[in-house]
Amino acid sequence: MHLMKKFAVIVAGGSGSRMGTDMPKQFLSLQGKPILQRSLEVFANTFPDIHFIVVLPEKYFNEGKLSANNSGISIPASFVSGGATRFESVRNGLAKVEKNSIVFVHDAVRCLVSRDLIERCYYQAVDKGSAIPAIEVKDSLRMVLSGRTEVIDRTKIRSIQTPQTFQSDILLAAFSQPYHESFTDEATVVESYGQAIHLIPGEEHNIKITSPIDLQIAEKILEGN
Amino acid sequence: MHLMKKFAVIVAGGSGSRMGTDMPKQFLSLQGKPILQRSLEVFANTFPDIHFIVVLPEKYFNEGKLSANNSGISIPASFVSGGATRFESVRNGLAKVEKNSIVFVHDAVRCLVSRDLIERCYYQAVDKGSAIPAIEVKDSLRMVLSGRTEVIDRTKIRSIQTPQTFQSDILLAAFSQPYHESFTDEATVVESYGQAIHLIPGEEHNIKITSPIDLQIAEKILEGN
């Protein structure tokens, strides 16, 4: 199959409350560069022909545009308002996606994603319809039940990352469904539409930067590269 | 209730294979100090009257004794051989524990545990019989089923840490059971004996140092303190 057109829906909807800062975490500086800018750069370095759709609160459009300008991406990014839920935010972004393309849906705060993972997501989604990065978990896990907890077999559990990557026709069709509270990520929306999803190996360092300690960890990971 | 006698079973049985080094990870240096030594120090700084039982492969007894000597603990530590399973290793260590005491069972590689968490574990175990530190998870989770995966509600999942802390009479009785493959940690052994376990809030930085990236992260966390 020849190369398909590529869209990256970068979800940067957070309000930053968990970070204890006024500025949402996707604009915090990591080694002198905003996290959102880093996310844009790694995708653009992997696929220079990618089209970016950045979903974020309208009041932060200016910061978003600054990050996009400074990232040096070659195709101007689109900016779209976030919604009340992740489903709504992503659906708003998907309005700009074309048929017969590959769509990456990525958390802006996972700026440590590697080019290798983005490439693997692309080729697997071309081949299998979707590619969802997942890693094993190291700690024991328990499920909270009424008044007690129950251990669950951690060898059967996978921790899900982004970019969740799909052929656009599958993703657009799935997002035509009315919202349901079980739609916690794109994979759940696609499954609810009756399509199987396809897990691929994620990366331990592809962390979600949501707390001050994560920011420290991300700095250390960058130093180690 | 007055202060109870305290034992810390420090489980340092790992072979280091995941770390890609010859030296087991519990002896690797973190900012100039072996990980095992750091674990001993934080417990001893919290409770100077604590009795340590270090479980590790016999061929590493010398390294273990070096860590114990350098930690400056006031009561000499006992050294016990690890077994084929975690259950067996901990059971070997429990042979040195006295009745009517509080027992911490701790992964040697979780040397970033805080004094605050150790104290909370102690007082909760005195009060409730057990204290198992647990934190929420940030990523979406899926369960691997035959040929597919299924999303699970991550708000109902807790990631379990150590020190898993118990009144010794409960723990010793539970460990008199014959081994079962469902015994993945001390909490599962105690539950299998018919005793409820009690979760308390863990700490995000109380990580298990098992890979080179964890070592980098641990350095960063220490720098931030």
Short mmCIF file of C-alpha atoms in Angstrom, two decimals:
data_model
loop_
_atom_site.label_atom_id
_atom_site.label_comp_id
_atom_site.label_asym_id
_atom_site.label_seq_id
_atom_site.Cartn_x
_atom_site.Cartn_y
_atom_site.Cartn_z
CA MET A 1 0.00 0.00 0.00
CA HIS A 2 1.39 3.45 -0.86
CA LEU A 3 1.83 6.15 1.74
CA MET A 4 -1.43 7.55 3.06
CA LYS A 5 -2.21 11.11 4.06
CA LYS A 6 -1.61 11.65 7.77
CA PHE A 7 -3.45 13.67 10.40
CA ALA A 8 -2.43 14.10 14.01
CA VAL A 9 -5.16 15.20 16.42
CA ILE A 10 -3.18 16.57 19.35
CA VAL A 11 -5.41 16.70 22.43
CA ALA A 12 -4.31 19.54 24.69
CA GLY A 13 -7.48 20.18 26.62
CA GLY A 14 -6.20 20.11 30.20
CA SER A 15 -6.60 22.94 32.65
CA GLY A 16 -3.40 22.28 34.61
CA SER A 17 -5.08 21.99 37.99
CA ARG A 18 -3.16 18.86 38.98
CA MET A 19 0.16 20.56 38.18
CA GLY A 20 -0.49 23.31 40.71
CA THR A 21 0.25 26.01 38.14
CA ASP A 22 -1.85 28.62 36.38
CA MET A 23 -0.55 27.57 32.99
CA PRO A 24 -1.99 24.29 31.63
CA LYS A 25 0.63 21.55 31.69
CA GLN A 26 0.84 21.24 27.91
CA PHE A 27 2.44 24.73 27.81
CA LEU A 28 4.87 24.23 30.67
CA SER A 29 8.47 24.36 29.66
CA LEU A 30 10.51 21.16 29.55
CA GLN A 31 14.22 21.97 29.08
CA GLY A 32 13.33 25.35 27.65
CA LYS A 33 10.60 24.21 25.27
CA PRO A 34 6.82 23.93 25.84
CA ILE A 35 5.52 20.38 26.09
CA LEU A 36 3.02 20.93 23.26
CA GLN A 37 5.81 22.20 20.99
CA ARG A 38 7.82 19.05 21.73
CA SER A 39 4.88 16.84 20.82
CA LEU A 40 4.41 18.67 17.51
CA GLU A 41 8.12 18.42 16.73
CA VAL A 42 8.45 14.69 17.23
CA PHE A 43 5.51 13.99 14.89
CA ALA A 44 6.77 16.49 12.30
CA ASN A 45 10.28 15.02 12.48
CA THR A 46 8.81 11.58 11.84
CA PHE A 47 6.41 12.58 9.06
CA PRO A 48 7.06 16.10 7.67
CA ASP A 49 3.88 15.81 5.54
CA ILE A 50 1.61 15.37 8.57
CA HIS A 51 -1.41 17.66 9.13
CA PHE A 52 -1.84 18.82 12.70
CA ILE A 53 -5.17 19.48 14.38
CA VAL A 54 -4.58 20.88 17.84
CA VAL A 55 -7.56 20.65 20.20
CA LEU A 56 -7.38 23.04 23.14
CA PRO A 57 -9.40 25.57 25.13
CA GLU A 58 -10.06 28.67 23.02
CA LYS A 59 -8.45 30.96 25.56
CA TYR A 60 -5.14 29.18 24.91
CA PHE A 61 -5.22 29.39 21.10
CA ASN A 62 -2.48 32.06 21.20
CA GLU A 63 -0.14 29.89 23.24
CA GLY A 64 -0.93 26.98 20.94
CA LYS A 65 -0.11 29.00 17.83
CA LEU A 66 3.15 30.14 19.38
CA SER A 67 4.12 26.52 20.03
CA ALA A 68 3.18 25.57 16.46
CA ASN A 69 5.17 28.48 14.97
CA ASN A 70 8.22 27.71 17.08
CA SER A 71 8.08 24.02 16.20
CA GLY A 72 8.90 24.81 12.58
CA ILE A 73 6.22 22.49 11.19
CA SER A 74 5.84 22.92 7.45
CA ILE A 75 2.05 22.61 7.07
CA PRO A 76 0.08 25.15 9.17
CA ALA A 77 -1.79 23.52 12.05
CA SER A 78 -5.54 23.82 12.58
CA PHE A 79 -6.82 24.88 15.99
CA VAL A 80 -10.08 23.51 17.31
CA SER A 81 -11.92 24.12 20.59
CA GLY A 82 -12.00 21.35 23.15
CA GLY A 83 -15.31 19.94 24.40
CA ALA A 84 -16.68 18.87 27.75
CA THR A 85 -15.37 15.32 27.33
CA ARG A 86 -12.42 13.73 25.59
CA PHE A 87 -14.87 12.21 23.10
CA GLU A 88 -16.25 15.63 22.22
CA SER A 89 -12.76 17.16 21.97
CA VAL A 90 -11.55 14.46 19.60
CA ARG A 91 -14.79 14.59 17.58
CA ASN A 92 -14.27 18.34 17.13
CA GLY A 93 -10.79 17.62 15.83
CA LEU A 94 -11.94 14.86 13.50
CA ALA A 95 -14.14 17.33 11.60
CA LYS A 96 -10.91 18.42 9.85
CA VAL A 97 -9.76 14.89 8.95
CA GLU A 98 -10.07 13.55 5.38
CA LYS A 99 -11.28 10.16 4.26
CA ASN A 100 -8.76 7.46 3.34
CA SER A 101 -6.09 8.79 5.67
CA ILE A 102 -4.31 7.68 8.83
CA VAL A 103 -5.21 9.53 12.04
CA PHE A 104 -3.03 9.71 15.13
CA VAL A 105 -4.86 10.83 18.28
CA HIS A 106 -2.23 11.88 20.77
CA ASP A 107 -2.11 13.35 24.28
CA ALA A 108 -0.15 16.61 24.02
CA VAL A 109 1.44 15.83 27.40
CA ARG A 110 3.08 12.65 26.06
CA CYS A 111 5.87 14.58 24.36
CA LEU A 112 8.48 11.88 25.04
CA VAL A 113 6.96 9.56 22.43
CA SER A 114 9.66 8.36 20.03
CA ARG A 115 9.78 8.58 16.24
CA ASP A 116 10.07 4.81 16.22
CA LEU A 117 6.74 4.37 18.02
CA ILE A 118 5.01 6.88 15.73
CA GLU A 119 6.33 5.03 12.68
CA ARG A 120 5.23 1.67 14.03
CA CYS A 121 1.77 3.06 14.79
CA TYR A 122 1.49 4.33 11.22
CA TYR A 123 2.49 1.10 9.48
CA GLN A 124 0.44 -1.10 11.79
CA ALA A 125 -2.64 1.08 11.34
CA VAL A 126 -2.20 0.94 7.55
CA ASP A 127 -1.94 -2.83 7.80
CA LYS A 128 -4.45 -3.69 10.52
CA GLY A 129 -6.82 -0.72 10.74
CA SER A 130 -5.59 0.46 14.13
CA ALA A 131 -2.52 0.56 16.38
CA ILE A 132 -2.82 1.18 20.10
CA PRO A 133 0.47 1.30 22.04
CA ALA A 134 0.40 -0.66 25.29
CA ILE A 135 2.92 -1.72 27.93
CA GLU A 136 2.93 -4.21 30.78
CA VAL A 137 2.58 -2.99 34.37
CA LYS A 138 5.13 -3.62 37.12
CA ASP A 139 3.14 -3.20 40.32
CA SER A 140 0.51 -5.53 41.68
CA LEU A 141 -2.98 -4.33 40.90
CA ARG A 142 -6.24 -4.52 42.80
CA MET A 143 -9.80 -3.76 41.83
CA VAL A 144 -11.96 -1.77 44.24
CA LEU A 145 -15.26 -3.52 44.90
CA SER A 146 -17.93 -2.55 47.43
CA GLY A 147 -16.16 -2.40 50.76
CA ARG A 148 -13.17 -4.47 49.69
CA THR A 149 -10.58 -4.93 46.95
CA GLU A 150 -9.63 -7.94 44.88
CA VAL A 151 -6.24 -8.69 43.34
CA ILE A 152 -6.18 -8.91 39.55
CA ASP A 153 -3.61 -10.80 37.48
CA ARG A 154 -1.24 -8.05 36.36
CA THR A 155 0.28 -10.25 33.64
CA LYS A 156 -3.07 -9.93 31.85
CA ILE A 157 -3.19 -6.14 32.18
CA ARG A 158 -1.86 -3.60 29.70
CA SER A 159 -1.38 0.10 30.29
CA ILE A 160 -2.59 2.05 27.25
CA GLN A 161 -0.72 4.98 25.71
CA THR A 162 -1.07 7.25 22.72
CA PRO A 163 -0.84 7.92 19.78
CA GLN A 164 -3.93 5.78 19.27
CA THR A 165 -3.78 5.41 15.51
CA PHE A 166 -6.51 4.46 13.05
CA GLN A 167 -7.56 4.38 9.43
CA SER A 168 -9.75 7.45 9.21
CA ASP A 169 -12.76 5.68 7.77
CA ILE A 170 -13.01 3.43 10.82
CA LEU A 171 -12.43 6.30 13.27
CA LEU A 172 -14.82 8.77 11.61
CA ALA A 173 -17.59 6.18 11.46
CA ALA A 174 -17.08 5.25 15.10
CA PHE A 175 -17.23 8.90 16.16
CA SER A 176 -20.60 9.33 14.46
CA GLN A 177 -22.07 7.41 17.40
CA PRO A 178 -23.78 9.38 20.16
CA TYR A 179 -21.64 9.88 23.26
CA HIS A 180 -21.57 7.20 25.91
CA GLU A 181 -19.80 7.44 29.26
CA SER A 182 -17.86 4.27 28.44
CA PHE A 183 -15.95 6.24 25.77
CA THR A 184 -12.80 6.87 27.77
CA ASP A 185 -10.42 6.83 24.81
CA GLU A 186 -10.55 6.34 21.03
CA ALA A 187 -10.10 2.57 21.25
CA THR A 188 -13.26 2.23 23.33
CA VAL A 189 -15.23 4.30 20.79
CA VAL A 190 -14.04 2.11 17.91
CA GLU A 191 -14.79 -1.10 19.80
CA SER A 192 -18.25 0.14 20.68
CA TYR A 193 -18.78 0.54 16.93
CA GLY A 194 -18.07 -3.17 16.53
CA GLN A 195 -14.46 -2.95 15.29
CA ALA A 196 -11.63 -4.85 16.96
CA ILE A 197 -8.61 -2.80 17.95
CA HIS A 198 -4.99 -3.84 17.60
CA LEU A 199 -2.42 -3.38 20.40
CA ILE A 200 1.26 -2.86 19.64
CA PRO A 201 4.23 -2.53 22.05
CA GLY A 202 4.39 0.94 23.63
CA GLU A 203 7.35 2.55 25.38
CA GLU A 204 8.15 2.81 29.06
CA HIS A 205 9.33 6.42 28.70
CA ASN A 206 6.18 7.51 26.81
CA ILE A 207 4.72 8.93 30.02
CA LYS A 208 1.81 11.29 30.53
CA ILE A 209 3.21 14.45 32.12
CA THR A 210 0.51 15.50 34.56
CA SER A 211 2.22 16.26 37.88
CA PRO A 212 5.36 18.11 39.02
CA ILE A 213 7.13 14.81 39.61
CA ASP A 214 6.38 13.76 36.03
CA LEU A 215 8.03 16.95 34.82
CA GLN A 216 11.18 16.06 36.79
CA ILE A 217 11.11 12.53 35.42
CA ALA A 218 10.68 13.83 31.87
CA GLU A 219 13.72 16.06 32.31
CA LYS A 220 15.76 13.08 33.44
CA ILE A 221 14.58 10.99 30.49
CA LEU A 222 15.54 13.79 28.08
CA GLU A 223 18.97 14.09 29.71
CA GLY A 224 19.49 10.36 29.23
CA ASN A 225 18.83 10.55 25.48
CA MET B 1 -2.02 0.97 72.32
CA HIS B 2 1.62 1.37 73.28
CA LEU B 3 4.43 1.06 70.77
CA MET B 4 4.87 -2.43 69.41
CA LYS B 5 8.10 -4.18 68.47
CA LYS B 6 8.89 -3.73 64.78
CA PHE B 7 10.39 -6.02 62.18
CA ALA B 8 11.19 -5.11 58.59
CA VAL B 9 11.54 -8.01 56.17
CA ILE B 10 13.50 -6.46 53.29
CA VAL B 11 13.10 -8.61 50.18
CA ALA B 12 16.18 -8.34 48.02
CA GLY B 13 15.98 -11.54 46.04
CA GLY B 14 16.34 -10.22 42.51
CA SER B 15 19.02 -11.38 40.11
CA GLY B 16 19.36 -8.12 38.19
CA SER B 17 18.68 -9.62 34.78
CA ARG B 18 16.26 -6.88 33.75
CA MET B 19 18.78 -4.20 34.64
CA GLY B 20 21.30 -5.56 32.16
CA THR B 21 24.03 -5.60 34.81
CA ASP B 22 25.91 -8.38 36.61
CA MET B 23 25.17 -6.86 39.99
CA PRO B 24 21.60 -7.35 41.26
CA LYS B 25 19.71 -4.07 41.19
CA GLN B 26 19.37 -3.84 44.97
CA PHE B 27 23.14 -3.27 45.15
CA LEU B 28 23.42 -0.76 42.32
CA SER B 29 24.53 2.67 43.39
CA LEU B 30 22.03 5.50 43.46
CA GLN B 31 23.84 8.81 44.00
CA GLY B 32 26.80 7.01 45.51
CA LYS B 33 24.87 4.68 47.81
CA PRO B 34 23.56 1.14 47.17
CA ILE B 35 19.78 0.88 46.82
CA LEU B 36 19.53 -1.70 49.64
CA GLN B 37 21.46 0.59 51.98
CA ARG B 38 19.04 3.43 51.18
CA SER B 39 16.05 1.21 52.00
CA LEU B 40 17.58 0.21 55.33
CA GLU B 41 18.36 3.83 56.17
CA VAL B 42 14.89 5.19 55.59
CA PHE B 43 13.32 2.55 57.87
CA ALA B 44 16.01 3.03 60.53
CA ASN B 45 15.58 6.81 60.38
CA THR B 46 11.85 6.36 60.93
CA PHE B 47 12.06 3.74 63.69
CA PRO B 48 15.58 3.36 65.19
CA ASP B 49 14.35 0.37 67.22
CA ILE B 50 13.38 -1.66 64.14
CA HIS B 51 14.77 -5.19 63.58
CA PHE B 52 15.84 -5.88 60.01
CA ILE B 53 15.60 -9.24 58.30
CA VAL B 54 17.21 -9.04 54.89
CA VAL B 55 16.21 -11.80 52.47
CA LEU B 56 18.66 -12.27 49.60
CA PRO B 57 20.56 -14.91 47.63
CA GLU B 58 23.30 -16.41 49.80
CA LYS B 59 26.04 -15.47 47.37
CA TYR B 60 25.22 -11.81 48.02
CA PHE B 61 25.29 -11.99 51.83
CA ASN B 62 28.62 -10.12 51.85
CA GLU B 63 27.24 -7.24 49.80
CA GLY B 64 24.16 -7.20 52.01
CA LYS B 65 26.26 -7.02 55.18
CA LEU B 66 28.30 -4.20 53.70
CA SER B 67 25.11 -2.24 53.01
CA ALA B 68 23.84 -2.92 56.53
CA ASN B 69 27.15 -1.85 58.12
CA ASN B 70 27.32 1.33 56.07
CA SER B 71 23.71 2.21 56.86
CA GLY B 72 24.62 2.73 60.52
CA ILE B 73 21.59 0.80 61.80
CA SER B 74 21.79 0.27 65.54
CA ILE B 75 20.42 -3.29 65.81
CA PRO B 76 22.36 -5.87 63.75
CA ALA B 77 20.36 -7.16 60.79
CA SER B 78 19.60 -10.84 60.20
CA PHE B 79 20.35 -12.32 56.80
CA VAL B 80 18.17 -15.05 55.37
CA SER B 81 18.33 -16.94 52.07
CA GLY B 82 15.72 -16.22 49.45
CA GLY B 83 13.48 -18.97 48.10
CA ALA B 84 12.18 -19.95 44.70
CA THR B 85 9.12 -17.72 45.05
CA ARG B 86 8.37 -14.47 46.82
CA PHE B 87 6.15 -16.41 49.21
CA GLU B 88 9.02 -18.72 50.14
CA SER B 89 11.46 -15.81 50.51
CA VAL B 90 9.13 -13.92 52.84
CA ARG B 91 8.29 -17.07 54.79
CA ASN B 92 12.02 -17.65 55.35
CA GLY B 93 12.28 -14.12 56.69
CA LEU B 94 9.23 -14.47 58.93
CA ALA B 95 10.94 -17.29 60.85
CA LYS B 96 12.83 -14.52 62.68
CA VAL B 97 9.75 -12.44 63.54
CA GLU B 98 8.29 -12.40 67.05
CA LYS B 99 4.65 -12.62 68.07
CA ASN B 100 2.73 -9.48 68.96
CA SER B 101 4.82 -7.23 66.73
CA ILE B 102 4.35 -5.18 63.58
CA VAL B 103 5.97 -6.53 60.40
CA PHE B 104 6.83 -4.44 57.35
CA VAL B 105 7.50 -6.47 54.19
CA HIS B 106 9.32 -4.22 51.79
CA ASP B 107 10.84 -4.48 48.31
CA ALA B 108 14.52 -3.52 48.68
CA VAL B 109 14.31 -1.74 45.32
CA ARG B 110 11.67 0.71 46.61
CA CYS B 111 14.26 2.82 48.40
CA LEU B 112 12.41 6.10 47.71
CA VAL B 113 9.70 5.26 50.23
CA SER B 114 9.24 8.15 52.66
CA ARG B 115 9.38 8.17 56.44
CA ASP B 116 5.84 9.49 56.38
CA LEU B 117 4.54 6.45 54.52
CA ILE B 118 6.41 4.06 56.84
CA GLU B 119 4.90 5.82 59.86
CA ARG B 120 1.40 5.73 58.42
CA CYS B 121 1.80 2.02 57.64
CA TYR B 122 2.83 1.35 61.22
CA TYR B 123 -0.03 3.19 62.90
CA GLN B 124 -2.66 1.87 60.50
CA ALA B 125 -1.43 -1.70 60.95
CA VAL B 126 -1.56 -1.28 64.74
CA ASP B 127 -5.10 0.02 64.39
CA LYS B 128 -6.54 -2.11 61.59
CA GLY B 129 -4.36 -5.20 61.41
CA SER B 130 -2.78 -4.33 58.08
CA ALA B 131 -1.76 -1.39 55.89
CA ILE B 132 -1.13 -1.82 52.18
CA PRO B 133 -0.05 1.34 50.32
CA ALA B 134 -1.85 1.85 47.01
CA ILE B 135 -2.10 4.61 44.41
CA GLU B 136 -4.41 5.34 41.51
CA VAL B 137 -3.27 4.71 37.96
CA LYS B 138 -3.10 7.37 35.26
CA ASP B 139 -3.19 5.41 32.02
CA SER B 140 -6.14 3.58 30.56
CA LEU B 141 -5.97 -0.14 31.28
CA ARG B 142 -7.03 -3.17 29.29
CA MET B 143 -7.31 -6.81 30.18
CA VAL B 144 -5.94 -9.39 27.76
CA LEU B 145 -8.53 -12.06 27.00
CA SER B 146 -8.29 -14.85 24.44
CA GLY B 147 -7.60 -13.14 21.12
CA ARG B 148 -8.75 -9.70 22.25
CA THR B 149 -8.55 -7.13 25.03
CA GLU B 150 -11.22 -5.41 27.07
CA VAL B 151 -11.03 -2.00 28.69
CA ILE B 152 -11.29 -1.93 32.48
CA ASP B 153 -12.43 1.02 34.57
CA ARG B 154 -9.15 2.48 35.78
CA THR B 155 -10.89 4.53 38.48
CA LYS B 156 -11.56 1.20 40.21
CA ILE B 157 -7.95 0.03 39.95
CA ARG B 158 -5.19 0.58 42.51
CA SER B 159 -1.50 -0.01 41.98
CA ILE B 160 -0.04 -1.75 45.05
CA GLN B 161 3.26 -0.79 46.70
CA THR B 162 5.26 -1.79 49.75
CA PRO B 163 5.86 -1.79 52.72
CA GLN B 164 2.93 -4.16 53.10
CA THR B 165 2.50 -3.97 56.85
CA PHE B 166 0.76 -6.35 59.24
CA GLN B 167 0.30 -7.36 62.83
CA SER B 168 2.65 -10.33 63.07
CA ASP B 169 0.05 -12.75 64.42
CA ILE B 170 -2.08 -12.31 61.30
CA LEU B 171 0.89 -12.53 58.94
CA LEU B 172 2.54 -15.53 60.61
CA ALA B 173 -0.72 -17.46 60.66
CA ALA B 174 -1.36 -16.66 56.99
CA PHE B 175 2.12 -17.81 56.01
CA SER B 176 1.53 -21.19 57.65
CA GLN B 177 -0.65 -22.02 54.65
CA PRO B 178 0.85 -24.19 51.89
CA TYR B 179 2.02 -22.23 48.85
CA HIS B 180 -0.46 -21.40 46.14
CA GLU B 181 0.36 -19.74 42.83
CA SER B 182 -2.16 -16.98 43.60
CA PHE B 183 0.20 -15.76 46.38
CA THR B 184 1.74 -12.87 44.43
CA ASP B 185 2.29 -10.62 47.46
CA GLU B 186 1.68 -10.66 51.21
CA ALA B 187 -1.81 -9.16 50.92
CA THR B 188 -2.98 -12.08 48.77
CA VAL B 189 -1.61 -14.58 51.32
CA VAL B 190 -3.46 -12.84 54.16
CA GLU B 191 -6.69 -12.65 52.18
CA SER B 192 -6.46 -16.30 51.27
CA TYR B 193 -6.33 -16.95 55.03
CA GLY B 194 -9.69 -15.22 55.35
CA GLN B 195 -8.49 -11.86 56.67
CA ALA B 196 -9.50 -8.60 55.01
CA ILE B 197 -6.63 -6.25 54.11
CA HIS B 198 -6.65 -2.49 54.53
CA LEU B 199 -5.41 -0.14 51.78
CA ILE B 200 -3.89 3.24 52.62
CA PRO B 201 -2.67 6.01 50.28
CA GLY B 202 0.75 5.24 48.78
CA GLU B 203 3.16 7.64 47.13
CA GLU B 204 3.74 8.38 43.48
CA HIS B 205 7.51 8.49 43.94
CA ASN B 206 7.65 5.15 45.79
CA ILE B 207 8.68 3.38 42.60
CA LYS B 208 10.15 -0.07 42.08
CA ILE B 209 13.61 0.40 40.59
CA THR B 210 13.92 -2.46 38.12
CA SER B 211 15.21 -0.99 34.85
CA PRO B 212 17.90 1.51 33.82
CA ILE B 213 15.24 4.15 33.18
CA ASP B 214 13.94 3.67 36.74
CA LEU B 215 17.44 4.36 38.03
CA GLN B 216 17.51 7.65 36.10
CA ILE B 217 14.06 8.54 37.40
CA ALA B 218 15.11 7.73 40.96
CA GLU B 219 18.12 10.03 40.63
CA LYS B 220 15.85 12.83 39.51
CA ILE B 221 13.43 12.26 42.37
CA LEU B 222 16.32 12.38 44.85
CA GLU B 223 17.62 15.61 43.30
CA GLY B 224 14.15 17.12 43.73
CA ASN B 225 14.08 16.37 47.45
#
